[in-house]
CSV table of C-alpha atoms in Angstrom, one decimal:
chain,number,residue,atom,x,y,z
A,61,MET,CA,109.0,94.6,96.9
A,62,ALA,CA,112.8,94.5,97.2
A,63,ARG,CA,113.4,95.7,93.7
A,64,GLU,CA,111.0,98.6,93.9
A,65,LEU,CA,112.1,99.8,97.2
A,66,ALA,CA,115.8,99.8,96.0
A,67,ARG,CA,114.6,101.6,92.9
A,68,GLN,CA,113.2,104.4,95.2
A,69,GLY,CA,116.4,104.6,97.0
A,70,TRP,CA,115.7,102.6,100.2
A,71,ARG,CA,118.4,100.6,101.8
A,72,VAL,CA,117.0,97.1,101.6
A,73,ILE,CA,117.9,94.2,103.8
A,74,ALA,CA,116.2,91.1,102.0
A,75,HIS,CA,115.6,88.0,103.7
A,76,GLY,CA,115.8,84.7,101.8
A,77,ARG,CA,115.8,81.0,102.9
A,78,ASN,CA,117.7,79.5,100.1
A,79,PRO,CA,121.2,81.3,99.6
A,80,TYR,CA,121.5,80.2,95.8
A,81,ARG,CA,118.0,81.6,95.0
A,82,SER,CA,118.7,84.7,97.1
A,83,LYS,CA,121.9,85.4,95.2
A,84,ALA,CA,120.2,85.1,91.8
A,85,ALA,CA,117.4,87.4,93.0
A,86,LEU,CA,119.8,90.0,94.2
A,87,ALA,CA,121.9,89.6,90.8
A,88,GLU,CA,118.6,90.3,88.9
A,89,ILE,CA,117.8,93.3,91.1
A,90,SER,CA,121.2,94.7,90.6
A,91,ARG,CA,120.8,94.3,86.9
A,92,VAL,CA,117.7,96.2,86.5
A,93,VAL,CA,118.4,98.8,89.4
A,94,PRO,CA,122.0,99.7,89.0
A,95,GLY,CA,123.6,100.7,92.3
A,96,ALA,CA,120.8,99.0,94.4
A,97,ASN,CA,121.7,99.2,98.0
A,98,ILE,CA,120.6,95.8,99.1
A,99,THR,CA,122.1,93.3,101.5
A,100,PRO,CA,121.0,89.5,102.0
A,101,VAL,CA,120.1,87.7,105.3
A,102,GLN,CA,119.6,84.1,105.4
A,103,ALA,CA,117.2,82.1,107.6
A,104,ASP,CA,114.5,79.5,107.7
A,105,LEU,CA,111.7,81.4,109.3
A,106,SER,CA,110.1,78.1,110.5
A,107,VAL,CA,113.0,77.6,112.9
A,108,MET,CA,113.0,80.1,115.7
A,109,ALA,CA,116.6,79.8,116.4
A,110,GLU,CA,117.4,80.8,112.9
A,111,VAL,CA,114.8,83.8,113.2
A,112,ARG,CA,116.7,85.1,116.3
A,113,LYS,CA,119.9,84.8,114.4
A,114,ALA,CA,118.4,86.8,111.5
A,115,ALA,CA,117.3,89.5,113.9
A,116,ASN,CA,120.8,89.7,115.3
A,117,ASP,CA,122.3,89.9,111.8
A,118,ILE,CA,119.9,92.8,110.9
A,119,ALA,CA,120.8,94.6,114.0
A,120,SER,CA,124.5,94.2,113.1
A,121,LEU,CA,123.8,95.8,109.9
A,122,THR,CA,121.6,98.9,110.9
A,123,ASN,CA,120.6,100.7,114.0
A,124,ARG,CA,117.1,101.2,112.7
A,125,VAL,CA,114.3,99.7,110.7
A,126,ASP,CA,111.7,102.1,109.2
A,127,LEU,CA,109.8,99.5,107.4
A,128,LEU,CA,109.3,95.8,108.0
A,129,VAL,CA,107.5,93.6,105.5
A,130,ASN,CA,106.6,90.1,106.5
A,131,ASN,CA,105.9,88.3,103.4
A,132,ALA,CA,106.3,84.6,104.3
A,133,GLY,CA,103.9,82.1,102.9
A,134,ALA,CA,104.3,78.4,102.2
A,135,ILE,CA,101.9,75.4,101.6
A,136,ILE,CA,103.3,72.0,102.7
A,137,PRO,CA,101.6,68.7,101.2
A,138,LYS,CA,102.3,66.6,104.2
A,139,ARG,CA,102.6,67.6,108.0
A,140,GLN,CA,106.0,68.4,108.9
A,141,VAL,CA,107.5,69.2,112.2
A,142,THR,CA,110.4,71.6,112.8
A,143,PRO,CA,113.3,70.8,115.0
A,144,GLU,CA,111.7,72.8,117.7
A,145,GLY,CA,108.4,70.7,117.5
A,146,PHE,CA,106.3,73.0,115.6
A,147,GLU,CA,104.0,72.2,112.7
A,148,ALA,CA,106.1,73.9,109.8
A,149,THR,CA,103.2,75.9,108.0
A,150,PHE,CA,102.1,77.6,111.4
A,151,ALA,CA,105.9,78.0,112.4
A,152,GLY,CA,107.0,79.4,109.0
A,153,ASN,CA,103.9,81.6,108.0
A,154,HIS,CA,103.1,82.9,111.4
A,155,LEU,CA,105.5,82.1,114.4
A,156,GLY,CA,108.6,83.3,112.6
A,157,PRO,CA,107.2,86.4,111.4
A,158,PHE,CA,105.8,87.0,114.8
A,159,LEU,CA,109.2,86.5,116.6
A,160,LEU,CA,111.0,88.3,113.9
A,161,THR,CA,108.8,91.4,114.4
A,162,GLN,CA,109.2,91.2,118.2
A,163,SER,CA,113.0,91.0,117.9
A,164,LEU,CA,113.1,94.0,115.7
A,165,MET,CA,110.9,96.2,117.8
A,166,PRO,CA,113.6,98.1,119.2
A,167,LEU,CA,115.0,99.1,115.8
A,168,LEU,CA,111.6,100.0,114.8
A,169,ARG,CA,111.2,102.3,117.7
A,170,VAL,CA,114.5,104.1,116.9
A,171,ALA,CA,112.9,104.7,113.4
A,172,VAL,CA,109.9,106.4,115.2
A,173,ILE,CA,112.2,108.7,117.3
A,174,ALA,CA,114.3,109.5,114.2
A,175,ALA,CA,111.6,109.9,111.5
A,176,GLY,CA,108.3,110.2,113.4
A,177,GLU,CA,107.0,106.6,112.2
A,178,ALA,CA,107.9,103.2,111.4
A,179,ARG,CA,105.7,100.7,109.3
A,180,ILE,CA,105.0,97.1,109.5
A,181,VAL,CA,103.1,95.3,106.6
A,182,ASN,CA,102.0,91.5,107.0
A,183,THR,CA,101.2,89.6,103.9
A,184,ALA,CA,98.0,87.7,104.8
A,185,SER,CA,95.5,86.2,102.3
A,186,GLY,CA,91.8,85.9,101.3
A,187,ALA,CA,92.4,82.2,102.0
A,188,HIS,CA,91.9,82.9,105.7
A,189,GLN,CA,88.3,82.7,104.8
A,190,MET,CA,88.7,78.9,104.2
A,191,VAL,CA,88.6,78.1,107.9
A,192,ARG,CA,85.9,79.2,110.4
A,193,ASP,CA,88.4,80.0,113.2
A,194,MET,CA,91.7,78.9,114.5
A,195,GLU,CA,91.9,75.3,115.7
A,196,TRP,CA,92.5,76.4,119.3
A,197,ASP,CA,92.6,73.1,120.7
A,198,ASP,CA,94.9,71.7,117.9
A,199,LEU,CA,96.9,74.7,116.5
A,200,GLN,CA,99.7,72.3,115.4
A,201,LEU,CA,97.1,70.3,113.4
A,202,GLU,CA,98.1,67.0,114.8
A,203,LYS,CA,94.7,65.6,114.0
A,204,GLY,CA,93.5,65.8,110.3
A,205,TYR,CA,96.2,67.9,108.8
A,206,ARG,CA,95.3,69.2,105.3
A,207,PRO,CA,97.8,71.5,103.3
A,208,TRP,CA,95.1,74.2,102.5
A,209,LYS,CA,93.7,74.0,106.1
A,210,ALA,CA,97.1,74.8,107.5
A,211,TYR,CA,97.9,77.5,105.1
A,212,ALA,CA,94.5,79.2,105.6
A,213,GLN,CA,94.9,79.0,109.5
A,214,SER,CA,98.3,80.6,109.2
A,215,LYS,CA,97.0,83.5,107.1
A,216,LEU,CA,94.1,84.0,109.6
A,217,ALA,CA,96.9,84.1,112.2
A,218,ASN,CA,98.6,87.0,110.2
A,219,ILE,CA,95.6,89.0,110.4
A,220,LEU,CA,95.0,88.4,114.0
A,221,PHE,CA,98.7,89.2,114.8
A,222,THR,CA,98.3,92.4,112.8
A,223,ARG,CA,95.2,93.5,114.7
A,224,GLU,CA,96.7,92.9,118.1
A,225,LEU,CA,100.0,94.4,117.3
A,226,ALA,CA,98.2,97.5,116.0
A,227,THR,CA,96.2,97.7,119.2
A,228,ARG,CA,99.3,97.4,121.3
A,229,GLU,CA,101.2,100.1,119.3
A,230,THR,CA,98.4,102.6,119.3
A,231,GLY,CA,99.9,106.1,119.7
A,232,ASN,CA,103.5,104.8,119.4
A,233,GLY,CA,104.2,105.9,116.0
A,234,ILE,CA,104.3,102.2,114.4
A,235,LYS,CA,101.7,101.9,111.6
A,236,VAL,CA,100.7,98.2,111.3
A,237,SER,CA,98.7,96.7,108.3
A,238,ALA,CA,97.9,93.4,106.5
A,239,VAL,CA,97.2,92.8,103.0
A,240,HIS,CA,95.9,90.3,100.5
A,241,PRO,CA,97.9,90.6,97.5
A,242,GLY,CA,95.6,88.4,95.3
A,243,VAL,CA,96.5,85.1,93.6
A,244,VAL,CA,100.1,85.9,92.3
A,245,ASP,CA,101.9,83.9,89.7
A,246,THR,CA,105.0,82.9,91.6
A,247,ASN,CA,106.6,79.5,92.5
A,248,PHE,CA,104.3,79.4,95.6
A,249,PRO,CA,102.5,76.2,94.6
A,250,SER,CA,105.8,74.3,93.8
A,251,GLY,CA,105.8,72.9,97.3
A,252,GLY,CA,102.3,72.3,97.7
A,253,GLY,CA,101.9,68.8,96.1
A,254,LEU,CA,100.3,67.4,93.0
A,255,LEU,CA,96.6,68.6,93.6
A,256,THR,CA,97.8,72.2,94.4
A,257,GLN,CA,100.0,72.3,91.3
A,258,VAL,CA,97.2,70.9,89.2
A,259,GLY,CA,94.6,73.4,90.6
A,260,TRP,CA,97.2,76.3,89.9
A,261,LEU,CA,97.3,75.4,86.3
A,262,PHE,CA,93.6,76.2,86.0
A,263,ALA,CA,94.0,79.3,87.9
A,264,LYS,CA,97.0,80.6,86.1
A,265,PRO,CA,95.3,82.7,83.4
A,266,PHE,CA,93.6,84.6,86.2
A,267,THR,CA,96.5,85.2,88.5
A,268,LYS,CA,98.4,88.5,89.0
A,269,THR,CA,102.0,89.3,88.1
A,270,PRO,CA,104.3,89.7,91.0
A,271,GLU,CA,104.5,93.6,90.1
A,272,GLN,CA,100.7,93.6,90.6
A,273,GLY,CA,100.7,91.5,93.7
A,274,ALA,CA,103.2,93.9,95.3
A,275,ASP,CA,101.2,97.1,94.4
A,276,THR,CA,99.1,97.2,97.7
A,277,ILE,CA,102.0,96.0,99.8
A,278,LEU,CA,104.1,99.0,98.3
A,279,TRP,CA,101.2,101.4,98.8
A,280,LEU,CA,100.9,100.5,102.5
A,281,ALA,CA,104.8,100.6,102.9
A,282,THR,CA,105.3,104.0,101.5
A,283,ASP,CA,102.0,105.8,101.3
A,284,GLY,CA,98.7,104.3,102.2
A,285,PRO,CA,96.2,105.4,104.7
A,286,LYS,CA,97.5,107.8,107.5
A,287,ASP,CA,96.5,105.4,110.1
A,288,PRO,CA,95.9,101.8,108.8
A,289,ALA,CA,95.1,100.7,112.4
A,290,GLY,CA,95.8,97.1,111.9
A,291,GLY,CA,93.4,97.1,108.9
A,292,TYR,CA,93.4,94.3,106.1
A,293,PHE,CA,93.6,95.6,102.7
A,294,GLU,CA,93.3,94.6,98.9
A,295,LYS,CA,93.7,96.7,95.9
A,296,ARG,CA,94.5,99.6,98.1
A,297,ARG,CA,91.1,99.4,99.7
A,298,PRO,CA,89.9,97.8,103.0
A,299,ALA,CA,89.1,94.1,102.4
A,300,GLN,CA,86.4,91.9,103.9
A,301,MET,CA,87.4,89.8,106.9
A,302,THR,CA,85.7,86.8,108.4
A,303,LYS,CA,84.3,87.2,112.0
A,304,ALA,CA,87.1,85.2,113.2
A,305,ALA,CA,89.6,87.7,111.9
A,306,GLU,CA,87.8,90.5,113.4
A,307,SER,CA,87.7,88.9,116.8
A,308,HIS,CA,89.7,91.0,119.2
A,309,ALA,CA,89.4,88.1,121.8
A,310,GLY,CA,91.1,85.9,119.2
A,311,ALA,CA,93.6,88.3,118.5
A,312,ARG,CA,94.7,88.6,122.1
A,313,ARG,CA,94.4,84.9,122.6
A,314,LEU,CA,96.7,84.1,119.7
A,315,TRP,CA,99.2,86.7,120.9
A,316,GLY,CA,99.6,85.1,124.4
A,317,ILE,CA,100.0,81.6,122.8
A,318,SER,CA,102.6,82.8,120.3
A,319,GLU,CA,104.6,84.6,123.1
A,320,LYS,CA,104.8,81.2,125.0
A,321,LEU,CA,105.7,79.3,122.0
A,322,THR,CA,108.6,81.6,120.9
A,323,ALA,CA,109.7,82.3,124.4
């Protein structure tokens, strides 16, 4: 995403958690896109204090944000708790992007005034179909934590967040959408434990390249439907959601909980 947006002439502010890996990625982008206008911002999105700092860092670099792509996704083999007391998968995959989006909303609104619109694309996953609904009485999964359950719930949260945000921004010039990029051959499974890594070996022949995985995200970011209206897309088409993902009541409920947790 960062490389192709830079190739198109965008000024890119690219978030990374690990400064050494970020530096290597930026060097590679600069190698293939000479003159790429790209600036790194460091933060662990599972830590809300770092998310707030990242938002402040972005605000110090620009007075407007035309496009925000929330692409966080991690699977963690054993339950971990962040310094602020959140289950790490839920925090990094959902609460961090939720708070970052809220924090950057003033800059997105400036873009609407300047250019007529701004866009937000949230990377969700077909894995949301692996859970029937959010664990409303145990969102932090203190009981019966399983890596894929935690991941699937966080991806369901991404869709619910997208739908409620789109509802709240109706008529405000901010276009919001969610995407399933497919199963992409990245280092995603490296943190998922032995079973995840073994399963990935069997799935690898059927995975997409990062370029293929980014295609629908790029389409939604730079072209896409005139009004995505909080839709969920795959292969540049509307994708199937579960009943839980379609729930307006669930979207409102999660929004309220997320506001309280990140306040």
